[in-house]
Structure formats: C-alpha cells, structure tokens
XYZ file of C-alpha atoms in Angstrom:
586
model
C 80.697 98.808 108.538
C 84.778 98.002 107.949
C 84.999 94.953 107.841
C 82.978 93.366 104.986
C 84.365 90.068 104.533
C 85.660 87.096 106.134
C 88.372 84.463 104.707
C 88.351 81.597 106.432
C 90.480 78.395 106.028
C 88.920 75.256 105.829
C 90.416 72.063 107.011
C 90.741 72.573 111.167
C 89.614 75.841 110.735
C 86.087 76.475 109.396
C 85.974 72.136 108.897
C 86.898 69.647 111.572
C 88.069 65.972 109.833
C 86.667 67.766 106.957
C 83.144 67.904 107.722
C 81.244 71.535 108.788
C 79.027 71.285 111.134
C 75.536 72.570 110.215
C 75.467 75.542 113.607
C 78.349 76.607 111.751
C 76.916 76.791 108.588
C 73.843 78.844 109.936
C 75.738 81.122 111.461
C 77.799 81.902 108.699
C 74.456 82.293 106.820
C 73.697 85.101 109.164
C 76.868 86.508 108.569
C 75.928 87.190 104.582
C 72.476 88.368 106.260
C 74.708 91.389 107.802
C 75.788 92.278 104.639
C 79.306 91.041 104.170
C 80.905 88.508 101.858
C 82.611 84.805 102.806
C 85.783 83.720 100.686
C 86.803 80.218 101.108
C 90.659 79.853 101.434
C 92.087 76.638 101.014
C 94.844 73.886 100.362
C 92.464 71.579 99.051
C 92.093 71.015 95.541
C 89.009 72.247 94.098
C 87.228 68.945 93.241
C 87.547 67.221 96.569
C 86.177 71.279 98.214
C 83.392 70.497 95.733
C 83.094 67.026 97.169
C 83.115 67.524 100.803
C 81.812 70.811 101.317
C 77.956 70.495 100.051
C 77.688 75.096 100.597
C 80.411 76.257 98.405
C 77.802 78.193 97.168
C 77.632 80.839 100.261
C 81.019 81.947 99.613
C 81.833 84.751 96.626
C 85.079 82.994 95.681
C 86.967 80.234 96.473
C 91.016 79.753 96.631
C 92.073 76.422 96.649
C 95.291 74.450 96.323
C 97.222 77.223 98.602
C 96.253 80.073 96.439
C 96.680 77.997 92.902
C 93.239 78.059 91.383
C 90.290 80.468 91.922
C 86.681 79.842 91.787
C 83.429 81.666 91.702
C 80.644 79.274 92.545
C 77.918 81.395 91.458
C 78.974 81.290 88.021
C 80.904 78.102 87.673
C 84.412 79.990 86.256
C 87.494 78.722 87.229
C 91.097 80.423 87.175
C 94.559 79.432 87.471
C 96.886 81.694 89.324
C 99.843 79.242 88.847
C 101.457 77.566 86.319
C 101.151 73.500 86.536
C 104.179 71.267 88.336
C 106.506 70.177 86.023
C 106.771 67.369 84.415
C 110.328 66.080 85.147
C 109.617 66.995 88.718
C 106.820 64.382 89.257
C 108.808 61.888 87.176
C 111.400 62.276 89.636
C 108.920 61.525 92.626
C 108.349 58.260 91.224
C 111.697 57.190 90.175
C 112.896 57.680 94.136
C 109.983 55.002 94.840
C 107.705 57.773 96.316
C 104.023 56.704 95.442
C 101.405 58.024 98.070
C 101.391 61.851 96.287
C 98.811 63.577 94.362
C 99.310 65.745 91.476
C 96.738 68.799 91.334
C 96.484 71.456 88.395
C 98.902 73.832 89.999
C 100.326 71.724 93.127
C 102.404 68.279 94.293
C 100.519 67.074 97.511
C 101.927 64.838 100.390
C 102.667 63.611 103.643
C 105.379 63.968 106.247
C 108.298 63.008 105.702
C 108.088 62.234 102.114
C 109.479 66.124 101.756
C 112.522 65.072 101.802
C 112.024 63.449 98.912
C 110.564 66.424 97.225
C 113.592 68.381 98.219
C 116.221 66.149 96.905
C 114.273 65.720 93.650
C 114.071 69.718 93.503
C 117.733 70.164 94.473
C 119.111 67.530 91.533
C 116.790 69.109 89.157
C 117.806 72.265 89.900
C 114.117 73.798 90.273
C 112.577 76.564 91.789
C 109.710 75.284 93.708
C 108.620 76.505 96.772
C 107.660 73.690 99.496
C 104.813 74.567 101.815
C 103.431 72.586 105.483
C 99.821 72.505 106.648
C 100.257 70.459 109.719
C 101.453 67.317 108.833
C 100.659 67.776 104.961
C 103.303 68.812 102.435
C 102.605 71.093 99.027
C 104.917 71.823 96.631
C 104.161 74.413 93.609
C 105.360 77.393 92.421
C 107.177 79.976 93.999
C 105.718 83.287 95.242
C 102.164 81.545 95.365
C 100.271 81.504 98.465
C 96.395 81.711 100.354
C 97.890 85.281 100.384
C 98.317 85.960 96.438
C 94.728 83.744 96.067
C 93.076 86.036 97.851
C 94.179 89.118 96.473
C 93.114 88.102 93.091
C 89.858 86.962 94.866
C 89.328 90.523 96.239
C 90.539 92.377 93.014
C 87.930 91.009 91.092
C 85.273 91.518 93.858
C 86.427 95.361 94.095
C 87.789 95.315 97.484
C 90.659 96.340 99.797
C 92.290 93.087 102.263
C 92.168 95.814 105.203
C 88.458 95.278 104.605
C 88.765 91.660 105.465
C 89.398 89.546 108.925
C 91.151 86.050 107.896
C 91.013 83.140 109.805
C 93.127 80.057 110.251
C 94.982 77.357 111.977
C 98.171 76.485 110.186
C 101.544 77.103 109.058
C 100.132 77.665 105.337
C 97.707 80.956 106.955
C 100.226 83.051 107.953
C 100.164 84.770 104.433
C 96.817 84.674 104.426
C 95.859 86.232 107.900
C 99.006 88.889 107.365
C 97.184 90.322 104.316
C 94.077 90.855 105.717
C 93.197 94.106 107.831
C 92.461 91.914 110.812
C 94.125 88.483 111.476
C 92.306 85.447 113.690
C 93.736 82.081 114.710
C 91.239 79.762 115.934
C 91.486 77.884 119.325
C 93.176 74.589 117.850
C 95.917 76.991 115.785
C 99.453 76.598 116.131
C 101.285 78.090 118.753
C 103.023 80.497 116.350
C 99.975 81.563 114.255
C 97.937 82.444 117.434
C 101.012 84.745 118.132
C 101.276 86.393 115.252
C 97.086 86.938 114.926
C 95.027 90.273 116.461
C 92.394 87.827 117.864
C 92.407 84.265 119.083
C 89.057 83.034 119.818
C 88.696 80.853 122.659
C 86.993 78.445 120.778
C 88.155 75.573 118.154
C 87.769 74.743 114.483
C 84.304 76.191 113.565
C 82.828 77.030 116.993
C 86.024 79.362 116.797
C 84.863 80.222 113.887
C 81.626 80.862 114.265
C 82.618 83.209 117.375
C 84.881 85.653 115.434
C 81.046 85.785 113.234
C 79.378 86.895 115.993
C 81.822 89.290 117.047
C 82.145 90.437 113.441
C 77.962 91.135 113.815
C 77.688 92.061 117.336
C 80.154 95.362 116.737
C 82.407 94.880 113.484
C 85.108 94.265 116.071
C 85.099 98.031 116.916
C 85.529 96.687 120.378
C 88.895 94.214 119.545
C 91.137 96.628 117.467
C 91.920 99.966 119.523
C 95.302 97.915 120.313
C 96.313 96.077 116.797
C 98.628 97.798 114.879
C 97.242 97.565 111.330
C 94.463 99.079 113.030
C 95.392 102.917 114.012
C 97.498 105.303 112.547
C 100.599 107.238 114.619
C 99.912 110.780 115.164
C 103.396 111.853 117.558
C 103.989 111.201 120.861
C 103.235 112.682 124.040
C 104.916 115.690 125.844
C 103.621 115.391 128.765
C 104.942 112.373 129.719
C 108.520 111.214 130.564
C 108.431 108.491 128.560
C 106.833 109.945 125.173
C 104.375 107.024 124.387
C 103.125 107.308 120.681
C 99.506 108.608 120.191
C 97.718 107.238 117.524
C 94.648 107.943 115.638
C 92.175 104.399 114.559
C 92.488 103.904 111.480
C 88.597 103.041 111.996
C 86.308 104.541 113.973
C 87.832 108.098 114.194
C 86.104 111.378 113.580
C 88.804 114.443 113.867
C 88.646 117.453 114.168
C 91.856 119.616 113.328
C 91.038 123.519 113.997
C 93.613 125.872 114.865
C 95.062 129.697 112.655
C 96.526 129.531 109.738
C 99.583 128.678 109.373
C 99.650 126.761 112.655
C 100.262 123.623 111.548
C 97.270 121.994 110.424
C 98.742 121.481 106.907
C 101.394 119.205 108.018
C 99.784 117.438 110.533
C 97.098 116.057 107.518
C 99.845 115.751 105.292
C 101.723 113.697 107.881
C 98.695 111.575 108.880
C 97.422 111.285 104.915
C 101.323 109.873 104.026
C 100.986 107.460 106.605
C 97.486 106.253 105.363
C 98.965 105.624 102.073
C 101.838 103.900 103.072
C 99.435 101.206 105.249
C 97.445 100.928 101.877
C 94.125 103.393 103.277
C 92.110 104.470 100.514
C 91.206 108.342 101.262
C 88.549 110.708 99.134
C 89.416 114.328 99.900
C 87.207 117.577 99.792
C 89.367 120.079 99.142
C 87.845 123.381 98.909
C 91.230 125.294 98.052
C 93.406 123.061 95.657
C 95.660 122.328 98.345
C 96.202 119.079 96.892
C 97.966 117.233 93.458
C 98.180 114.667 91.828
C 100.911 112.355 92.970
C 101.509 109.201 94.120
C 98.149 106.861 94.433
C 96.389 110.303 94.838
C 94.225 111.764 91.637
C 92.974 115.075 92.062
C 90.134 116.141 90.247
C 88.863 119.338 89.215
C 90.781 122.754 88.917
C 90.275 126.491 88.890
C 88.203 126.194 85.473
C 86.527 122.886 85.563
C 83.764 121.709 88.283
C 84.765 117.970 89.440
C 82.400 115.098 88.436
C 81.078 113.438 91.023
C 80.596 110.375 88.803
C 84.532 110.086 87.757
C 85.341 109.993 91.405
C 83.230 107.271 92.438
C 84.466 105.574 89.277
C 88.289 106.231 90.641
C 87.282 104.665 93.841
C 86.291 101.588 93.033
C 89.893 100.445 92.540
C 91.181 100.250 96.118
C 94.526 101.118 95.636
C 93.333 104.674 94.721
C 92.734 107.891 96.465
C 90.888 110.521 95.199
C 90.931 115.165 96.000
C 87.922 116.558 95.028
C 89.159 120.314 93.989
C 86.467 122.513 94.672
C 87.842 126.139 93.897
C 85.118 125.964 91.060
C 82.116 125.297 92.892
C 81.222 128.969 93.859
C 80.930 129.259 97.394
C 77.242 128.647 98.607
C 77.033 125.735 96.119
C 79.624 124.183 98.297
C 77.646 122.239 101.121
C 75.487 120.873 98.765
C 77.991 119.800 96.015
C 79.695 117.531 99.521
C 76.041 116.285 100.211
C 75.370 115.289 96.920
C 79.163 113.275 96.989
C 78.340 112.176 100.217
C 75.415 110.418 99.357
C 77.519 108.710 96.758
C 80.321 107.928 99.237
C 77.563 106.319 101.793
C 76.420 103.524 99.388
C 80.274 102.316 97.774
C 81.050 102.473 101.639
C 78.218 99.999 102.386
C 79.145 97.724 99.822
C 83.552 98.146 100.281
C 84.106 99.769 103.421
C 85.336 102.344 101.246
C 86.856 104.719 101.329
C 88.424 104.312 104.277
C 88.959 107.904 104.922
C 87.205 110.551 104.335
C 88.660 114.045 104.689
C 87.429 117.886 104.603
C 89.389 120.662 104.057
C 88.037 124.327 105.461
C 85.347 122.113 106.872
C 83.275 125.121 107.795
C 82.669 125.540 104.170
C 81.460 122.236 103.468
C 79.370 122.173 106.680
C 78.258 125.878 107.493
C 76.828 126.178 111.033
C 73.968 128.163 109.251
C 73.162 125.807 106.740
C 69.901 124.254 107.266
C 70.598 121.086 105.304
C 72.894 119.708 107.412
C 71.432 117.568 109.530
C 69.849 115.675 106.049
C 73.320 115.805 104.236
C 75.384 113.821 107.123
C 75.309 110.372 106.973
C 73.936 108.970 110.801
C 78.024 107.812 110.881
C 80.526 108.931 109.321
C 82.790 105.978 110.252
C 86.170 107.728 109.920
C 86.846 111.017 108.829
C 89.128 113.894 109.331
C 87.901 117.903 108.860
C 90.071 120.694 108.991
C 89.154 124.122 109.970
C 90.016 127.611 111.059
C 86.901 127.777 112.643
C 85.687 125.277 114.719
C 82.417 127.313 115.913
C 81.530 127.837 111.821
C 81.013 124.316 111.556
C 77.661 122.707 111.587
C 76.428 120.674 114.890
C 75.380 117.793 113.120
C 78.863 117.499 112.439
C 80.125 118.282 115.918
C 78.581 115.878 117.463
C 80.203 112.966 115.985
C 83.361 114.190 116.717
C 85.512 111.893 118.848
C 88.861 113.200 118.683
C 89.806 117.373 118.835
C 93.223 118.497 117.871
C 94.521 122.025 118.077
C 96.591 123.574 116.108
C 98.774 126.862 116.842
C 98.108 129.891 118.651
C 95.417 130.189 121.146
C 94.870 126.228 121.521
C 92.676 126.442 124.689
C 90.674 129.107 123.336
C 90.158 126.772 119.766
C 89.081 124.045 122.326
C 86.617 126.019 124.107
C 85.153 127.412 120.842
C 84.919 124.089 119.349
C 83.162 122.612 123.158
C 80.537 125.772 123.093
C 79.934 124.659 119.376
C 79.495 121.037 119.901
C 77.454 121.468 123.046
C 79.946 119.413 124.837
C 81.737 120.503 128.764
C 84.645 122.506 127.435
C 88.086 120.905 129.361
C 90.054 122.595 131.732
C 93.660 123.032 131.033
C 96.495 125.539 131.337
C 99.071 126.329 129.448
C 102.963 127.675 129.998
C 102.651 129.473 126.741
C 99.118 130.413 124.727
C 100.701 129.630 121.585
C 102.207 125.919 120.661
C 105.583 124.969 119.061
C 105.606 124.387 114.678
C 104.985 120.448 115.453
C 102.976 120.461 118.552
C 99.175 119.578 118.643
C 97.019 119.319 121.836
C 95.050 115.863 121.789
C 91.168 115.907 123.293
C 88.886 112.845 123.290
C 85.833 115.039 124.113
C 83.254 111.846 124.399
C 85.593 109.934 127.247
C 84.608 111.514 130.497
C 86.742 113.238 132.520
C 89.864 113.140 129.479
C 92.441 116.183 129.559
C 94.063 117.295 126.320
C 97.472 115.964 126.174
C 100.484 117.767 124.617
C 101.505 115.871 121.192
C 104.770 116.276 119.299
C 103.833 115.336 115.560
C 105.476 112.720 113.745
C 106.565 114.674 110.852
C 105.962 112.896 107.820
C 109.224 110.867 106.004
C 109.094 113.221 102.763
C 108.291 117.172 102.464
C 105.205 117.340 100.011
C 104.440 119.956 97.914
C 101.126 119.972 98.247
C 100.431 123.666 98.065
C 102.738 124.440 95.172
C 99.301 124.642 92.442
C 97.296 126.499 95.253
C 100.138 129.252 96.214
C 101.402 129.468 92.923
C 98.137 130.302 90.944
C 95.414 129.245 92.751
C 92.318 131.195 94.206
C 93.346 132.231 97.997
C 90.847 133.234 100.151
C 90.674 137.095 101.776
C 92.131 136.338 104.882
C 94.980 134.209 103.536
C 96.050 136.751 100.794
C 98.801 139.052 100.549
C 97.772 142.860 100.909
C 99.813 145.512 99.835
C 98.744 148.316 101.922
C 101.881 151.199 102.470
C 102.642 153.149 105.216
C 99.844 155.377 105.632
C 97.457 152.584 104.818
C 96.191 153.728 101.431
C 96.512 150.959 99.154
C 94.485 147.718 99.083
C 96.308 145.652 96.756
C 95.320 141.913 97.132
C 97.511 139.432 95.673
C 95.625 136.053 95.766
C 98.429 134.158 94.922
C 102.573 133.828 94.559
C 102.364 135.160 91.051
C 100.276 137.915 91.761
C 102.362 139.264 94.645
C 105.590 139.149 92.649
C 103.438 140.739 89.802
C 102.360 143.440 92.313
C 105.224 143.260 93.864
C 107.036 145.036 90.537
C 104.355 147.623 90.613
C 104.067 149.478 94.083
C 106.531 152.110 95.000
C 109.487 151.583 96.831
C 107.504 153.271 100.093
C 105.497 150.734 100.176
C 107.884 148.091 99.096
C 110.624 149.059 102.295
C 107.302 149.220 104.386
C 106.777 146.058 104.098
C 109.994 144.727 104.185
C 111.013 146.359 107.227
C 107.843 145.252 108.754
C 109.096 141.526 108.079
C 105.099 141.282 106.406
C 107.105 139.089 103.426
C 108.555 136.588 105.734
C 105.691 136.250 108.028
C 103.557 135.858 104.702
C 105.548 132.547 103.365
C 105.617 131.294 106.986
C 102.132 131.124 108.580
C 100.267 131.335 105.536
C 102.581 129.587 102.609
C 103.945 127.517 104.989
C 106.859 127.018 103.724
C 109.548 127.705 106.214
C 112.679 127.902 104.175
C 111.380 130.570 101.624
C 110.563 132.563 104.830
C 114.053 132.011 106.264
C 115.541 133.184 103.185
C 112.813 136.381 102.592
C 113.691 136.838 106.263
C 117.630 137.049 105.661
C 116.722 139.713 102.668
C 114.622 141.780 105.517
C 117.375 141.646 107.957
C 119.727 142.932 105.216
C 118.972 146.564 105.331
C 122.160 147.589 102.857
C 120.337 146.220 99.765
C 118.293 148.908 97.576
C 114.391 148.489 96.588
C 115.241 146.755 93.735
C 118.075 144.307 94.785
C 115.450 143.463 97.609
C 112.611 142.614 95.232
C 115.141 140.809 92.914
C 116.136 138.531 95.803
C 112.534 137.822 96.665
C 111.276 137.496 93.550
C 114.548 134.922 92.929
C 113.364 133.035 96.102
C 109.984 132.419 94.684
C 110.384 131.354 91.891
C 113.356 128.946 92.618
C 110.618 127.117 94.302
C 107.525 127.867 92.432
C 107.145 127.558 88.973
C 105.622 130.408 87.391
C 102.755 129.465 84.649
C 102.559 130.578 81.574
C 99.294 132.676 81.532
C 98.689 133.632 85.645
C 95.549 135.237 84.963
C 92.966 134.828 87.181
C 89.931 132.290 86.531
C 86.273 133.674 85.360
C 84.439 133.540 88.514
C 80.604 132.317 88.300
C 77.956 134.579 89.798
C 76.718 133.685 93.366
C-alpha cells in the first residue's frame, strides 16, 4: 500500500452546508478499516469543527483555521502553528465601521467584499498579512501559513511522507494543500482552476465525491489512476527509436526493475541518475549495497563499513524520519551470510512499509548476492510484493525466481544487451523478446527498455537522462574498499606468470611501484590501465588521461607510473593506513 492517508477539506468538500452525511461517514469508516489514516484539513476554527462535525474523532489530526492550529482528537492536545492577529490590525477593522468579522486564535475571518477593508487597514498599517479566499469567505493571518504548512506538521508528528497522502478539496484555499500531497483530488463541485490543477476529479460532488476517491483509494490504491501524473513516475531518458524522443519514465510506485548488464556498462549511472532524481521529488530510498558503492551525502546515511556489520535496528530507526534515505554497506557481512542478513532487513522493511508506505524505494546492489538462484530461502524471505524496487546485477540468471517473477520492468545495460535479455527471460520463465540489433554492444548512456509482463512489448532503445551532478559514489569503494575477483586489477606480465590482485586504487598504485618494468610496459602498451578506470572504475576522465600516458610511448617506466600514479590520486584520496580489512571465516 502507497497511499496511507487521505486529507480531505471540509466545508463543500467532505461537508455540504456543513453537515456530513452519515454514507459518507461509513465509508470513510471503511477507509480506516483498510488501514490508512484520515486528517481533517480545514478553514474552520476549531470550536465550531468541534461543534458541527459530531466524528472528529475518526481523523488522526485535525488542521483548522487554514493551517493555524493543530489538533489530535484522540488525546485532546492542541497546537498553534501561527502567531495570533494583531492587535492594532483588528482595531483598525472596527474603526473603518467593519463589524460582521470574527477573530480566531491565529486568523481574521470574513465575507466578500469586506477585503477591501482588510487590505486598506493592512496597507496603512504597514503589515505583513497574507489574505486568503475560500469561495466567497475571506481569511486573513499570517504570512507563509497555509492547509499546506498544517499538514506537514500534521504528518511530521504522525511519521509520514505527503507523497504518501491523496488530498482532497474544492477551493481556492486547497491548492496548497492538494500540491503537497503525492496525489491531488478536486471534487465534482471544485473550482474550475483547482480541478485543473488536481491528478483526479471525481465525477461526483462534496462527499459522494468524496466518498468515491475512498473507494478508489480501497479498490486498488489508485494503482490504476497514476501511470500518467507527474509526481507519480520518475524520468529514465528518452526513446531512440522514435523520431520524436518521448521521455520514458519509471513509476515512482508500482515498479520492480531489473538493471543487468557487464561491468562497467553503465548500470552505475543509470541508478545514480534515477536515485538523484528520487531525492530531488522527496522519495525516501533504503539501499543494499553489497560493495560500498555508496556515501554519505546529501539526505543519504550510509551505514556500515569494511570493519563494522550494519545494524539493522539503526536503519529502521533512520527511516522513520521521511526525509531520510538510508545504504546498508554490506562488505562486512561475509558472503553466504548475505541473503539472510537482506531477509532479516526485509522483514523489518515490510512492517514500517505497512504502516508509512515507506520506504518508497527499495534498492539492491549485485542483486544476485542478496537473492542467489540457489538459495533455498528465497521464496520465504520475499515479501508477496515488493511494491517498488530496483536490483542491479551482472547476472541476471544468478538471481533467485522468486525474485524474477515480480519483475515488471528489464533494462540492459552494455555489451551483449539481447543476450542479458534472453538470460534474464530463461531465468524468469518468461517468452524471451525478439529484437535485433545494428551493433551487439550499446552506447555509454544507452539502455534497452522491456516491460516483460505486457504482452506482445518490444524493448525500446533509451538514451539516459544523465543525472544534473557527477557523484562520487565509488570514491570509498575504489579507493580502499573490498573489490570483488572479477572487478580487480591483475598484474599478470607478459608471459603470464604473475597473479598480482590489486583489490583496490591503493593497492594497484602500491603494486604498481613493485612489478618490473616488463610487466609495467606490458600493461601499458596493452591499454589494460585505461580500460581498468573505464569499464570497471568508471570513471571516464581518469581513463582518458591513463589513456593519453599509454599513447605516449616516449615516456620511461617510471615517468609512466609517475603520471598514473599522479592521475589517481588527484582524484582519489589516499588513506592513511590502506591495509586490507580482517576477513571473517565463511
């Protein structure tokens, strides 16, 4: 379940000439049933809500006078959010002869046209006021206060995220309120601008309206309703394959990817791309990262390291503040222990998920370890859904079935798409897709797109949006983390009779100093250095300028493995002791 609230206005929205009629009310009742949360949004002051609406008590909070006060029936506790009108202000109101006002804890209340009024007393006074319309009703309190900052506080102290919440309304005063939630509904009776700017208008008014986004809300948490709304997906590129590149977009809900392809084809800056734009639209993501590709920066904590085993318990206790993301760094967790550690978090993840909707992402790095094809737990450790997740992987066909089979969206990565497409189809169980190819390897940038649960759906050629900022995201990991085998550096010679590994950047400079200059120019000639930072480091402009010292063949041994080495560590930062961590017995 996303969505796990509702806000609903209440005068001509939820309430129609103030009353709610008692369908509405059951309805709503079922709503709770389902498992989600009501918040009351209002204008009204919070004595005359308590006076004319006799089941205050279904909703977790209430807002009233436009985002002013906040209430939690349950308990009784009331809040201010905004400071009282001033004084001089309503003394002003009187002396023009204005009498039919009201004067709230946090808000001036009127009629049309008395504004006017308002606005002359404001601009002699010299105040800064802010001067709000609900249809023919006029509100004047403090600046920078609206159903929008009400519910916000509302949700911080419930714990969750306003793209977990559909708002509701019919005013001028809701368009704050239904442009901070993660879905936006304007009721049948709503203004003719509000219904424009909402995701949904139902067809019905005041609380039938209301009590038809409910339904929808229980008959498929609008799964059906938000392929097309914008807060609602995520852009991946655009197509290739068609003259007019339209953008191709990943739901933000509802999407189970799978991004397989070689290494260094791509895959780390297509989830880099796709986790920036997450964060930017205010996604909460929890990451399994099995190699320490990813830092702390930003809204993102990463816990764990080379020496210390992550605690479960401190990232659930991370996530419970929406704003934050959370990489689980598992290059402590020996190998086999892997799959079960992600169970065990899973498990976790599955019950704040039923309660939030969080988090709203969930991804998997070298998802083959986390969900071996051989490993017999998997069918117990996956959640029936998943929701929305993203794995990554080298090899498709190494990942568990269990896991397969949710997946609704393939993309491939690199060289040899097709045949990652196939392998991942065979895998899954699914008909693999026919498609050819000009060229069996794909551009730095391109991705090929398959929706492998829509009948009779080709792969499409994507260009990747490339994300606004270059992260550094593998500057721990390459520097002086753990590499895997196949992703190290190996220092072999020309006759093939060394073995050197260098896990890491600071071990192949280390080693680097140490062979002889055989094996050194070997290498070099070879372009092994180049190709090394490239595909595997992935970072292209080290292995433009290792390239340019290859290409160079005047320079000695040592000038060669200066310039390198100078390369390196312009960009990495070497650490003070790059000894390798004690590895645990498997």
């Amino acid at each position: 379940m996303h969505f796990v609230a509702l806000a609903t206005d209440y005068d001509n929205t939820l309430a129609t000439d103030g009353r709610v009629a008692e369908r509405t009310w059951s309805v709503l009742e079922k709503l709770r049933q389902s498992g989600r949360q009501l918040l009351l949004v209002s204008g009204r002051e919070l004595d005359d809500l308590k006076t004319i609406c006799p089941r205050l008590d279904l909703f977790a909070r209430v807002v009233a006078e436009n985002g002013g006060v906040l209430y939690q029936p349950d308990g009784g506790e009331k809040r201010l959010l905004a400071p009282p009108p001033p004084d001089a202000f309503v003394a002003a109101l009187k002396q023009r002869g204005l009498r039919d006002f009201s004067v709230s804890e946090t808000l001036v209340a009127m009629m049309k046209p008395n504004e006017q009024i308002a606005l002359a007393a404001i601009r002699d006074l010299g105040l800064d006021l802010h001067v709000v319309f609900n249809g023919d009703a006029v509100m004047i309190l403090a600046p920078g206060i609206t159903k929008a900052t009400g519910l916000m506080a509302a949700l911080d102290e419930l714990g969750l995220s306003p793209l977990n919440v559909v708002g509701v309304g019919d005013a001028e005063n809701d368009h704050p309120l239904i442009d901070a939630c993660g879905f936006s509904v304007a009721v049948g009776n709503a203004l003719p601008a509000l219904k424009a700017h909402a995701s949904m208008v139902t067809q019905a008014a005041n609380g039938q309206g209301v009590e038809e986004l409910a339904r929808a809300l229980i008959d498929d948490d609008l799964s059906s309703r938000i392929s097309n709304v914008e807060r609602c997906r995520v852009l991946l590129g655009h197509r290739l394959d068609d003259e007019a590149r339209p953008p191709v977009h990943l739901g933000a809900y509802g999407t189970i990817a799978l991004l397989a392809g070689p290494s260094g084809g791509g895959k780390s800056t297509v989830t880099a791309a796709v986790l920036e734009r997450l964060a930017d639209a205010g996604y909460q993501a929890c990451i399994l990262d099995p190699e320490g590709d990813h830092c702390s920066e930003g809204n993102l904590v990463a816990l764990g390291d080379p020496h210390t085993v992550p605690s479960i318990d401190n990232a659930l206790q991370l996530l419970e503040r929406p704003e934050q993301s959370v990489a689980v760094n598992l290059l402590r967790v020996p190998l086999p222990e892997r799959p079960q550690f992600c169970a065990n978090l899973l498990l976790r993840l599955q019950a704040l998920r039923v309660r939030t909707g969080r988090p709203h992402w969930l991804v998997f790095e070298e998802a083959h370890q986390l969900f071996p094809a051989g490993w017999d737990p998997a069918d117990a450790s996956l959640p029936i859904v998943l929701e929305t997740a993203l794995a990554v992987t080298v090899h498709p066909d190494q990942v568990a079935r269990p896991f397969l089979r949710q997946v609704n969206t393939m993309i491939a990565t690199g060289a040899k798409p097709v045949a990652t497409m196939n392998a991942f189809a065979e895998a899954a169980g699914v008909a693999p897709s026919s498609l050819a190819l000009p060229s069996d390897a794909l551009e730095r940038g391109q991705v090929l797109v398959w929706e492998p649960m829509r009948q009779a759906a080709r792969p499409c050629l994507v260009q990747v949006e490339p994300g606004s900022t270059q992260r550094r995201r593998h500057h721990r990991k390459y520097a002086e983390g753990l590499l895997i085998p196949e992703r190290s550096f190996y220092f072999r010679g020309p006759e093939g009779k060394l073995n050197l590994r260098a896990h890491n950047l600071v071990l192949f400079l280390e080693m680097a100093d140490g062979v002889d200059e055989d094996t050194w120019r070997f290498h070099l000639e070879r372009g092994d250095y180049s190709h090394w930072f490239g595909e595997v480091i992935g970072d292209d402009e080290l292995a433009q300028e290792a390239k340019a010292v290859e290409q160079e063949t005047s320079l000695s041994p040592d000038e060669s493995r200066e310039r390198i080495r100078a390369a390196v560590e312009k960009r990495y930062t070497q650490p003070a002791n790059p000894s390798l961590p004690p590895l645990r017995a498997s």
